[in-house]
mmCIF file of C-alpha atoms in Angstrom:
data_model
loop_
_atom_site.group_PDB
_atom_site.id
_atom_site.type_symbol
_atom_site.label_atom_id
_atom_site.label_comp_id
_atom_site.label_asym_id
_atom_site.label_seq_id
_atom_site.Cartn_x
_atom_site.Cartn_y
_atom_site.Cartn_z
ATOM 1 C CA UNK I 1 -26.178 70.045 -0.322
ATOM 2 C CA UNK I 2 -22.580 70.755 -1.220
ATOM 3 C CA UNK I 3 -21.190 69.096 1.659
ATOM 4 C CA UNK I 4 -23.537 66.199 1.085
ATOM 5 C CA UNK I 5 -21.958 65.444 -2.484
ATOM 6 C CA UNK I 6 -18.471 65.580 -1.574
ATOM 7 C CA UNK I 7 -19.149 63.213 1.230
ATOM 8 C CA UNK I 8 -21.265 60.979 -1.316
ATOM 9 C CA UNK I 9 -17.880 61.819 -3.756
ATOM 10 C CA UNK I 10 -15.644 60.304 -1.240
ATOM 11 C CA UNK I 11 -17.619 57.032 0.022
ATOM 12 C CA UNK I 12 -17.615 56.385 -4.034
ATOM 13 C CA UNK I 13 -14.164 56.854 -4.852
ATOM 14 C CA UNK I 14 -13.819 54.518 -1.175
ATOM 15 C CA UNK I 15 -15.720 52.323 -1.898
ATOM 16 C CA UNK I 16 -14.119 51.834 -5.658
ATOM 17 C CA UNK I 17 -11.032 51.796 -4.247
ATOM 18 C CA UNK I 18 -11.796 49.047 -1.667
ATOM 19 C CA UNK I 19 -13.135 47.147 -4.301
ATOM 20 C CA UNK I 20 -10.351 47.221 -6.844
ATOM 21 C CA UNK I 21 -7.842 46.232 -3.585
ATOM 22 C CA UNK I 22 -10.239 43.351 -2.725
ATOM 23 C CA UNK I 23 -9.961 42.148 -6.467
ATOM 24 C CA UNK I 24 -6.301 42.351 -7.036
ATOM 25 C CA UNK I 25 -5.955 40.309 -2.978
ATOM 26 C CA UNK I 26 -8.435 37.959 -4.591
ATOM 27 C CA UNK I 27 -6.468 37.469 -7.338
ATOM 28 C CA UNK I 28 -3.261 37.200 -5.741
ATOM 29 C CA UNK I 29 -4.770 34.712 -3.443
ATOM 30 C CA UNK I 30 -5.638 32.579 -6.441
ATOM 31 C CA UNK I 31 -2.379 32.352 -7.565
ATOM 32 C CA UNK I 32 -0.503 31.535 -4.543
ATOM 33 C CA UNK I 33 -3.069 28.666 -4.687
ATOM 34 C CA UNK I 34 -2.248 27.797 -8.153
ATOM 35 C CA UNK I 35 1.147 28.011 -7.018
ATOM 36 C CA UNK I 36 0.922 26.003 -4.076
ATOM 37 C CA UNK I 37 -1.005 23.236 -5.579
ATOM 38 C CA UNK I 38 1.714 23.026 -8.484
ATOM 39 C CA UNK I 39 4.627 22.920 -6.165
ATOM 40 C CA UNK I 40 2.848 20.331 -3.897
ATOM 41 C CA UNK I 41 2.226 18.194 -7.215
ATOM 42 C CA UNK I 42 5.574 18.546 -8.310
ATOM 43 C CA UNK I 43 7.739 18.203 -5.607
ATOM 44 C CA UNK I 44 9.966 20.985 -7.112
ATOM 45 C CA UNK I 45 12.179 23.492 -4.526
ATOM 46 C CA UNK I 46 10.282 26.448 -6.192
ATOM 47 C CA UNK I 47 9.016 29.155 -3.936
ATOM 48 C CA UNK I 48 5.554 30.828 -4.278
ATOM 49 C CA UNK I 49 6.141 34.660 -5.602
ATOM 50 C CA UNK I 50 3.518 37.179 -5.483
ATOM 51 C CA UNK I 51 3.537 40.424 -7.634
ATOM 52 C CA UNK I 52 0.807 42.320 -5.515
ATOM 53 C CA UNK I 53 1.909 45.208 -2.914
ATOM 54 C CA UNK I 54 -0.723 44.312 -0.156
ATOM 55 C CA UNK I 55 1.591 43.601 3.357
ATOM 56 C CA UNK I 56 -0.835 40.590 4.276
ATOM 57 C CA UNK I 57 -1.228 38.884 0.961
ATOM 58 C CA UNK I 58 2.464 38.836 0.920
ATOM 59 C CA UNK I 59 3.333 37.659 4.901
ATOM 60 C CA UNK I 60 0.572 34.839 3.661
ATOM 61 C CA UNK I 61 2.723 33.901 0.557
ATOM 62 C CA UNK I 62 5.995 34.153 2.688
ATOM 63 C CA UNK I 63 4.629 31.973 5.943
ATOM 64 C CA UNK I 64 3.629 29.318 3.109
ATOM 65 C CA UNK I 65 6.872 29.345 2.319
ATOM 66 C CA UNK I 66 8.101 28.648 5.100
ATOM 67 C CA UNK I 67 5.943 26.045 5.876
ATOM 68 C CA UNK I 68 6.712 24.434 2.668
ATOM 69 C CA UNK I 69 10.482 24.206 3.269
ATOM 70 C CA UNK I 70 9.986 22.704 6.672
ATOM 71 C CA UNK I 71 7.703 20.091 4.585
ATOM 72 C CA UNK I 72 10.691 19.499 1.887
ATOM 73 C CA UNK I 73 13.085 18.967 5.033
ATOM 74 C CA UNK I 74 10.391 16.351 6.910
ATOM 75 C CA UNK I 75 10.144 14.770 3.480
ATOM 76 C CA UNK I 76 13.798 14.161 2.920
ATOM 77 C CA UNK I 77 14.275 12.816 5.987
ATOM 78 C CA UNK I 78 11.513 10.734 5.743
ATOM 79 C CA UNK I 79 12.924 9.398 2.111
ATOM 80 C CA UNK I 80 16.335 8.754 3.246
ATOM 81 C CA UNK I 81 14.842 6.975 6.558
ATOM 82 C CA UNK I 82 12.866 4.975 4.260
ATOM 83 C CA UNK I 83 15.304 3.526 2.099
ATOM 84 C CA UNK I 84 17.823 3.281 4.723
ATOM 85 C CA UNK I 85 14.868 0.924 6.430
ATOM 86 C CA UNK I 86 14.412 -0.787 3.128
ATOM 87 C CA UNK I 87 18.259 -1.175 2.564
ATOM 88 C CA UNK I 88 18.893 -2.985 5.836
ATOM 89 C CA UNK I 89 15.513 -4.956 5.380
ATOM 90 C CA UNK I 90 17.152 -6.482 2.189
ATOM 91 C CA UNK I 91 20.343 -6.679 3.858
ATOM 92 C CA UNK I 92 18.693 -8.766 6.569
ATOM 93 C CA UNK I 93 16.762 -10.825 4.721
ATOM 94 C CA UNK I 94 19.862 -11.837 2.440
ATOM 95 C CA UNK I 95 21.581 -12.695 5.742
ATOM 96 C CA UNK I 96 19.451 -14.676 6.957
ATOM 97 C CA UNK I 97 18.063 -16.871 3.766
ATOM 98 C CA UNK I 98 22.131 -18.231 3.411
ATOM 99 C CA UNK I 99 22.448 -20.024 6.917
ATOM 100 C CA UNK I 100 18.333 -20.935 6.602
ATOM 101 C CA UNK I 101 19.229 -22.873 3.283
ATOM 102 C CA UNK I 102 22.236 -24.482 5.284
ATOM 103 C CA UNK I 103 20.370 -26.015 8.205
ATOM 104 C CA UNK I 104 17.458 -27.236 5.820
ATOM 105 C CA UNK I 105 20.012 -28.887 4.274
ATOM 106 C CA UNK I 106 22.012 -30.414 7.238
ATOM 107 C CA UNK I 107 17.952 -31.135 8.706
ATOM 108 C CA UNK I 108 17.432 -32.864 5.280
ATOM 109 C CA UNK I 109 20.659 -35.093 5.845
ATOM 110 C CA UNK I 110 19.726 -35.597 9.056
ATOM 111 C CA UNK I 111 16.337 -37.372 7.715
ATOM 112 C CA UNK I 112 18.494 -39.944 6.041
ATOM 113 C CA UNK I 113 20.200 -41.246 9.262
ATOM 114 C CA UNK I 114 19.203 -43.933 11.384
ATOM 115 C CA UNK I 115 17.691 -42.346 14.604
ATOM 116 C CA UNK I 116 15.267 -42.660 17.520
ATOM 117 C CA UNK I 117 11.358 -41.914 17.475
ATOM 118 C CA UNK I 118 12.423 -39.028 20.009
ATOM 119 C CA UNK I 119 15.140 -37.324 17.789
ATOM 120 C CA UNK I 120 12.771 -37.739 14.820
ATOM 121 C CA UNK I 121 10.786 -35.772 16.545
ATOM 122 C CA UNK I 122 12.458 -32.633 17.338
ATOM 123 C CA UNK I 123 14.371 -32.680 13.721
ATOM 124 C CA UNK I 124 10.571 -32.276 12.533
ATOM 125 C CA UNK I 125 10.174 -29.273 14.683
ATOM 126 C CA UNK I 126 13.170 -27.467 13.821
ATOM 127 C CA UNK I 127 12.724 -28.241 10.329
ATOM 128 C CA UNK I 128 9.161 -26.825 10.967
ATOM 129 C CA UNK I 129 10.490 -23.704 12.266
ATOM 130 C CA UNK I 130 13.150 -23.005 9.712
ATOM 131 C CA UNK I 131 10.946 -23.279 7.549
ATOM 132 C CA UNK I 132 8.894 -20.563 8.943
ATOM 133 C CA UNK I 133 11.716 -18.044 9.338
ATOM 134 C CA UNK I 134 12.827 -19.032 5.728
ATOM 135 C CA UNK I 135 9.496 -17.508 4.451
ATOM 136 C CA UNK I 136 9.621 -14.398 6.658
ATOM 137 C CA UNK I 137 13.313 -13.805 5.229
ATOM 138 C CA UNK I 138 11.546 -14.414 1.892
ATOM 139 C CA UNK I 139 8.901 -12.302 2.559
ATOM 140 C CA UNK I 140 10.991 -9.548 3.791
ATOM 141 C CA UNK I 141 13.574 -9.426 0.769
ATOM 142 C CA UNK I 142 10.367 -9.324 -1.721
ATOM 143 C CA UNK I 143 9.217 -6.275 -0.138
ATOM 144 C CA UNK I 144 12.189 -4.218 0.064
ATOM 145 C CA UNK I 145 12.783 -5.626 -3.794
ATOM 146 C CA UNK I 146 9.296 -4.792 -4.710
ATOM 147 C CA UNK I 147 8.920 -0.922 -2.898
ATOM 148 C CA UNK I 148 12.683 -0.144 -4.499
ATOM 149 C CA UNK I 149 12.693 2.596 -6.982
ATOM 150 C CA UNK I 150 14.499 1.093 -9.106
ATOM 151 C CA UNK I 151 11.828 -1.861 -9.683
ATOM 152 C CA UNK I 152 10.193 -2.850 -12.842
ATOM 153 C CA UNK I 153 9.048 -5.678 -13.916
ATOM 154 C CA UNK I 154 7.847 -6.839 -17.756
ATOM 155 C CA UNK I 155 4.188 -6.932 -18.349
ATOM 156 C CA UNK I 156 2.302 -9.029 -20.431
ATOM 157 C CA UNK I 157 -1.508 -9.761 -21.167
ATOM 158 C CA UNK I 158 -3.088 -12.175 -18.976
ATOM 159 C CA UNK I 159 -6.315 -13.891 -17.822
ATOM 160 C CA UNK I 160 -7.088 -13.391 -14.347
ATOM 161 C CA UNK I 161 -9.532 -15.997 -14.832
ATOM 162 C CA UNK I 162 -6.281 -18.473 -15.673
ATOM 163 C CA UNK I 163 -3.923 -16.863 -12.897
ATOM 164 C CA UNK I 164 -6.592 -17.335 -10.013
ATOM 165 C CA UNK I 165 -7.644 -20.492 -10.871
ATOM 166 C CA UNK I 166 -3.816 -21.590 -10.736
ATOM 167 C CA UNK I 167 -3.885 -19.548 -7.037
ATOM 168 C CA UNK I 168 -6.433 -21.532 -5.926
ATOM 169 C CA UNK I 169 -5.332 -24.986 -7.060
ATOM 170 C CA UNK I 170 -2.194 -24.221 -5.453
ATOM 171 C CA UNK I 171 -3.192 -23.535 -2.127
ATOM 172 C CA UNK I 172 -5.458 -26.891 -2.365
ATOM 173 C CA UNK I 173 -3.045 -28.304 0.830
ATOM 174 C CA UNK I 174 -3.543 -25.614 2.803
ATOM 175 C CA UNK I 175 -6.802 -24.817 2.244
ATOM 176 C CA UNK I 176 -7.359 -28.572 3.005
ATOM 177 C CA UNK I 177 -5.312 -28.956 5.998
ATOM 178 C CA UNK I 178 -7.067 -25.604 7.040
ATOM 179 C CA UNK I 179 -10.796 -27.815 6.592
ATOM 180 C CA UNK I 180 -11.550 -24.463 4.169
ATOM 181 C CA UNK I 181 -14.003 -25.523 1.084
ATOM 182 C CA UNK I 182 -13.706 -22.152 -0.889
ATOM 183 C CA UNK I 183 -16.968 -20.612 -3.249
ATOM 184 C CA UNK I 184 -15.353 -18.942 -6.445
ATOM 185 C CA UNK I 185 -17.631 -17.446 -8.739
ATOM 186 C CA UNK I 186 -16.248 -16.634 -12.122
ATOM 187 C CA UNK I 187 -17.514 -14.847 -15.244
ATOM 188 C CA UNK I 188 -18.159 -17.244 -18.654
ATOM 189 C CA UNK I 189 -15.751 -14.484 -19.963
ATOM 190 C CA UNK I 190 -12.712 -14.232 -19.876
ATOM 191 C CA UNK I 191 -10.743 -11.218 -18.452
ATOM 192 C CA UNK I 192 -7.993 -9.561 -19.479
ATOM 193 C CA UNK I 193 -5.497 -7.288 -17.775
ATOM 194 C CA UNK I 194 -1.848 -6.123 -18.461
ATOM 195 C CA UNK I 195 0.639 -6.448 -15.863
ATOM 196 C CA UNK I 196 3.634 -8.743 -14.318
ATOM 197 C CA UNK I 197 2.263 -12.332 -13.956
ATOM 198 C CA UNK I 198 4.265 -13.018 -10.667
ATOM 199 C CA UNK I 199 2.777 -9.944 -8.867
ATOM 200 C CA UNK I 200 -0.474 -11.132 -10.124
ATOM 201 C CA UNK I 201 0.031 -14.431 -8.922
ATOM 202 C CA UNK I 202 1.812 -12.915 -6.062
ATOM 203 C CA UNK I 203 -1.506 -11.134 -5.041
ATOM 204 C CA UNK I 204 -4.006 -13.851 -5.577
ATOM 205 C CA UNK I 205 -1.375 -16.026 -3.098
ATOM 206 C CA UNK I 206 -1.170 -13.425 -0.332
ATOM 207 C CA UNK I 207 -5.009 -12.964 -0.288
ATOM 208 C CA UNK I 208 -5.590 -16.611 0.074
ATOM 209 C CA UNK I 209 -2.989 -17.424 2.543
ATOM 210 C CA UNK I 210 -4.306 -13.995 4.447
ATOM 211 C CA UNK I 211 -7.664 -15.478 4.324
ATOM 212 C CA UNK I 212 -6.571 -18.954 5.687
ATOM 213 C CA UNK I 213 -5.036 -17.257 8.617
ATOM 214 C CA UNK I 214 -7.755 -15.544 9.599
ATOM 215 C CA UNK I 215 -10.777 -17.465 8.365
ATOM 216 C CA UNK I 216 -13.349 -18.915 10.701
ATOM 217 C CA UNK I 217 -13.539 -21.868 8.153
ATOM 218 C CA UNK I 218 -15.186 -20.584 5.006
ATOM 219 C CA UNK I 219 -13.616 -18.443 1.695
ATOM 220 C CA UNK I 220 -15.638 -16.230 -0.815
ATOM 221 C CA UNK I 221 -13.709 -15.631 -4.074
ATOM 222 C CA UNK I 222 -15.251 -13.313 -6.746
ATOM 223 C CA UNK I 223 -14.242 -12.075 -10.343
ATOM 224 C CA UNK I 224 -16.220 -10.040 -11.819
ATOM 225 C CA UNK I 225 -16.246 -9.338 -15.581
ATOM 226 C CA UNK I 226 -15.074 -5.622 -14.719
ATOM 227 C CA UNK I 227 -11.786 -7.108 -12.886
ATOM 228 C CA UNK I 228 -13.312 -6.850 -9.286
ATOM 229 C CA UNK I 229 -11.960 -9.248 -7.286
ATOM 230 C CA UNK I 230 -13.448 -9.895 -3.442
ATOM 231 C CA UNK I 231 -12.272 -12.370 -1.251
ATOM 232 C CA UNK I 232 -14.360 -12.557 1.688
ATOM 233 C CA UNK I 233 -14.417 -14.808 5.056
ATOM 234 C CA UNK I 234 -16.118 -14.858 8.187
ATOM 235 C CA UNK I 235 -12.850 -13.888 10.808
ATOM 236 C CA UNK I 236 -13.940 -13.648 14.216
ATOM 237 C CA UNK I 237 -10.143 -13.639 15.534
ATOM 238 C CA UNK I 238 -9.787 -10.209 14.521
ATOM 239 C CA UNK I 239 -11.059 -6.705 16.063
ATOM 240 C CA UNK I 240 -11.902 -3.902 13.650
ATOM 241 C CA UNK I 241 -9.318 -2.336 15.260
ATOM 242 C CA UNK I 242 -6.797 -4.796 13.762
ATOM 243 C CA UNK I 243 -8.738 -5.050 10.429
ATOM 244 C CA UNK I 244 -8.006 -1.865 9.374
ATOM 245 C CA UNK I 245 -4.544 -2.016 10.123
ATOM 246 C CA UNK I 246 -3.761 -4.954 8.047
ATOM 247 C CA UNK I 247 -3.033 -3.542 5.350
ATOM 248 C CA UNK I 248 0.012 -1.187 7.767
ATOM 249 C CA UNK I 249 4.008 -2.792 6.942
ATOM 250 C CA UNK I 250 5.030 -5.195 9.663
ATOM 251 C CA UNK I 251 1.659 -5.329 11.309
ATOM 252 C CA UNK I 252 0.386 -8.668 12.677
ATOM 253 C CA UNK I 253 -1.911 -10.011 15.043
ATOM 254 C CA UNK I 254 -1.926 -12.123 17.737
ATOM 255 C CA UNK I 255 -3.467 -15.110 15.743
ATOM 256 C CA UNK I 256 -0.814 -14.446 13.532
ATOM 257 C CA UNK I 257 2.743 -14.279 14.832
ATOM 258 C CA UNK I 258 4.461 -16.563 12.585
ATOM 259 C CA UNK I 259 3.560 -13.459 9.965
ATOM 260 C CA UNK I 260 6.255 -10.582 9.124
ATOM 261 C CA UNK I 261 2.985 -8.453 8.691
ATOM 262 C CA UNK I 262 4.076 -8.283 4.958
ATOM 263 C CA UNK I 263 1.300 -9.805 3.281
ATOM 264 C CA UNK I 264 -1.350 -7.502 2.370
ATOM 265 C CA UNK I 265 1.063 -4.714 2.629
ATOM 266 C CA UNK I 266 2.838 -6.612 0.103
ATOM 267 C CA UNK I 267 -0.628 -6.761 -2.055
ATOM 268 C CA UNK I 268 -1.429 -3.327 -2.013
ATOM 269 C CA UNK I 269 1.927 -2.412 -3.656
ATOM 270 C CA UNK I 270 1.683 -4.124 -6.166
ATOM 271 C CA UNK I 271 -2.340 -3.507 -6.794
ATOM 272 C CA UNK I 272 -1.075 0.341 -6.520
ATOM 273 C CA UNK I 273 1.709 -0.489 -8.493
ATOM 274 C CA UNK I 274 -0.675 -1.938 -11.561
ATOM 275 C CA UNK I 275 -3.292 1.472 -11.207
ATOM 276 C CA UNK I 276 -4.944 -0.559 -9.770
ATOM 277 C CA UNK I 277 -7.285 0.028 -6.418
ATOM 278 C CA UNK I 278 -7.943 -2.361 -2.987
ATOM 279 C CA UNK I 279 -9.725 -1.373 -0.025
ATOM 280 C CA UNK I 280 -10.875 -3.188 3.119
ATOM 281 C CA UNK I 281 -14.088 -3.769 5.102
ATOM 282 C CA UNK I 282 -14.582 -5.362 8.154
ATOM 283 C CA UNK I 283 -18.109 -5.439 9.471
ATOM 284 C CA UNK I 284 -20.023 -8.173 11.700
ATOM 285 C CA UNK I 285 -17.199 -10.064 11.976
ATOM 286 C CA UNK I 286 -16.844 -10.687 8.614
ATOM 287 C CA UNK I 287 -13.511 -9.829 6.415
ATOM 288 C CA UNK I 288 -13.545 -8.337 2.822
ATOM 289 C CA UNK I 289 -10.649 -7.607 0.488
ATOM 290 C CA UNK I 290 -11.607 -6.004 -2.794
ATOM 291 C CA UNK I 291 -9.579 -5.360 -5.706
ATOM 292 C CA UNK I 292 -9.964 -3.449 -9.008
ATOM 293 C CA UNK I 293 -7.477 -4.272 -11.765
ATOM 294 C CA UNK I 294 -7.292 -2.019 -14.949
ATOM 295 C CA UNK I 295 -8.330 -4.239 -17.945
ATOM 296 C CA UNK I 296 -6.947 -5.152 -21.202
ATOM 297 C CA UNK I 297 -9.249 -5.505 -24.195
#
């Protein structure tokens, strides 16, 4: 009976002790969480310290560690790649808008002189074509403008209602040329947000025009009176595949290669931008862009 209480003595004081080391691991596991989560949020060169004595608690804390400064190198050079990219993207685009606003010049000159039905012609087609690259370069020195850090642009209160329905009329040559009769549904309300008026306009542009390229011939626009915004078309030139990469910088299609592949990308930096919220859905061939903008009472 003796023997049988010490051995009942010892499995208790054990089995304490086990328990008080699993608590204290526990509860140096939740801080090197805490810790990990607050260095990943903000971005900071701090290291996660542990006060505990258990070996494997603290190889954990010190192979996070090292993780995380392998992460803070990939990031950097990710950062500087970046805005090297975005640097010489500007640089680029500034280069080539100067000797683009020269020939459209020299082409409009051109117009003016006396010439044959043939050389008419062609001066249409490079005219044509300048004008394409002209709004690539355009589109490519708004982007790098628009993802600097450095950007800010004034905000005001605005109707949507006002700033679509100015979209829309805008496009009317397009859309036309493009045999698109568009269905906008608007609230009797009107709605309100806060933010820059040319990236609002900016948005409600790039949609359309995105729509246009892609459209099988017919255009959904919706506001709601919560600032949802859906533009929808039937698109049966696109996979799913490319659908849910539209959205990815520089991507474009093969119905679409007179596109930098700016557009939406362009969109959802400036929805972002705003706190605002866009997703995509592509499904039975039909294309859907929707768009939540934080209101203003």
């Amino acid at each position: 009976m003796i023997w049988l209480s010490v051995i009942c003595s010892i499995l208790l004081i054990l089995t304490a002790v086990l328990i008080i080391k699993i608590y204290l691991m526990k509860k140096d596991i939740a801080e090197i969480n805490r810790q990990f989560n607050e260095v990943l949020r903000a971005d900071t060169n701090t290291l996660i310290t542990v006060d505990g004595k258990d070996k494997t608690v603290r190889r954990l804390a010190a192979d996070i560690n090292e993780q995380l400064k392998v992460l803070r190198k990939q990031r950097l050079k990710y950062e500087r790649g970046d805005s090297e990219l975005k640097n010489t993207v500007a640089n680029i685009s500034h280069d080539l808008r100067t000797p683009l606003t020269a020939i459209s010049g020299y082409l409009d000159l051109l117009e003016k002189e006396s010439k044959s039905a043939e050389a008419e012609r062609y001066i249409g087609i490079i005219k044509n074509r300048a004008e394409t690259l002209k709004q690539l370069a355009d589109d490519l020195f708004r982007y790098s403008v628009i993802t600097s850090p450095d950007y800010d642009s004034p905000k005001e209160r605005l109707s949507v209602n006002s700033v679509l329905e100015e979209c829309v009329a805008s496009q009317y040559h397009a859309l036309r040329q493009a045999k698109i009769i568009p269905e906008i549904h608007m609230p009797e309300s009107v709605v309100y947000c806060t933010m820059n008026r040319v990236a609002l306009n900016r948005i409600f542009s790039n949609l359309i025009e995105n729509a246009i390229k892609y459209s099988d011939g017919d255009l959904y626009i919706e506001l709601t009176e919560k600032g949802e915004i859906t533009v929808s078309n039937m698109a049966s030139k696109l996979t799913a595949i490319e659908a849910n990469k539209l959205f990815d910088r520089f991507y474009t299609v093969e119905s679409a290669k007179k596109s930098m592949g700016l557009g939406l990308s362009i969109v959802k930096v400036l929805v972002e931008q705003a706190d605002g919220t866009i997703e995509s859905e592509y499904s039975a061939g039909r294309l859907m862009i929707s768009i939540r903008l934080p209101l203003s009472n």
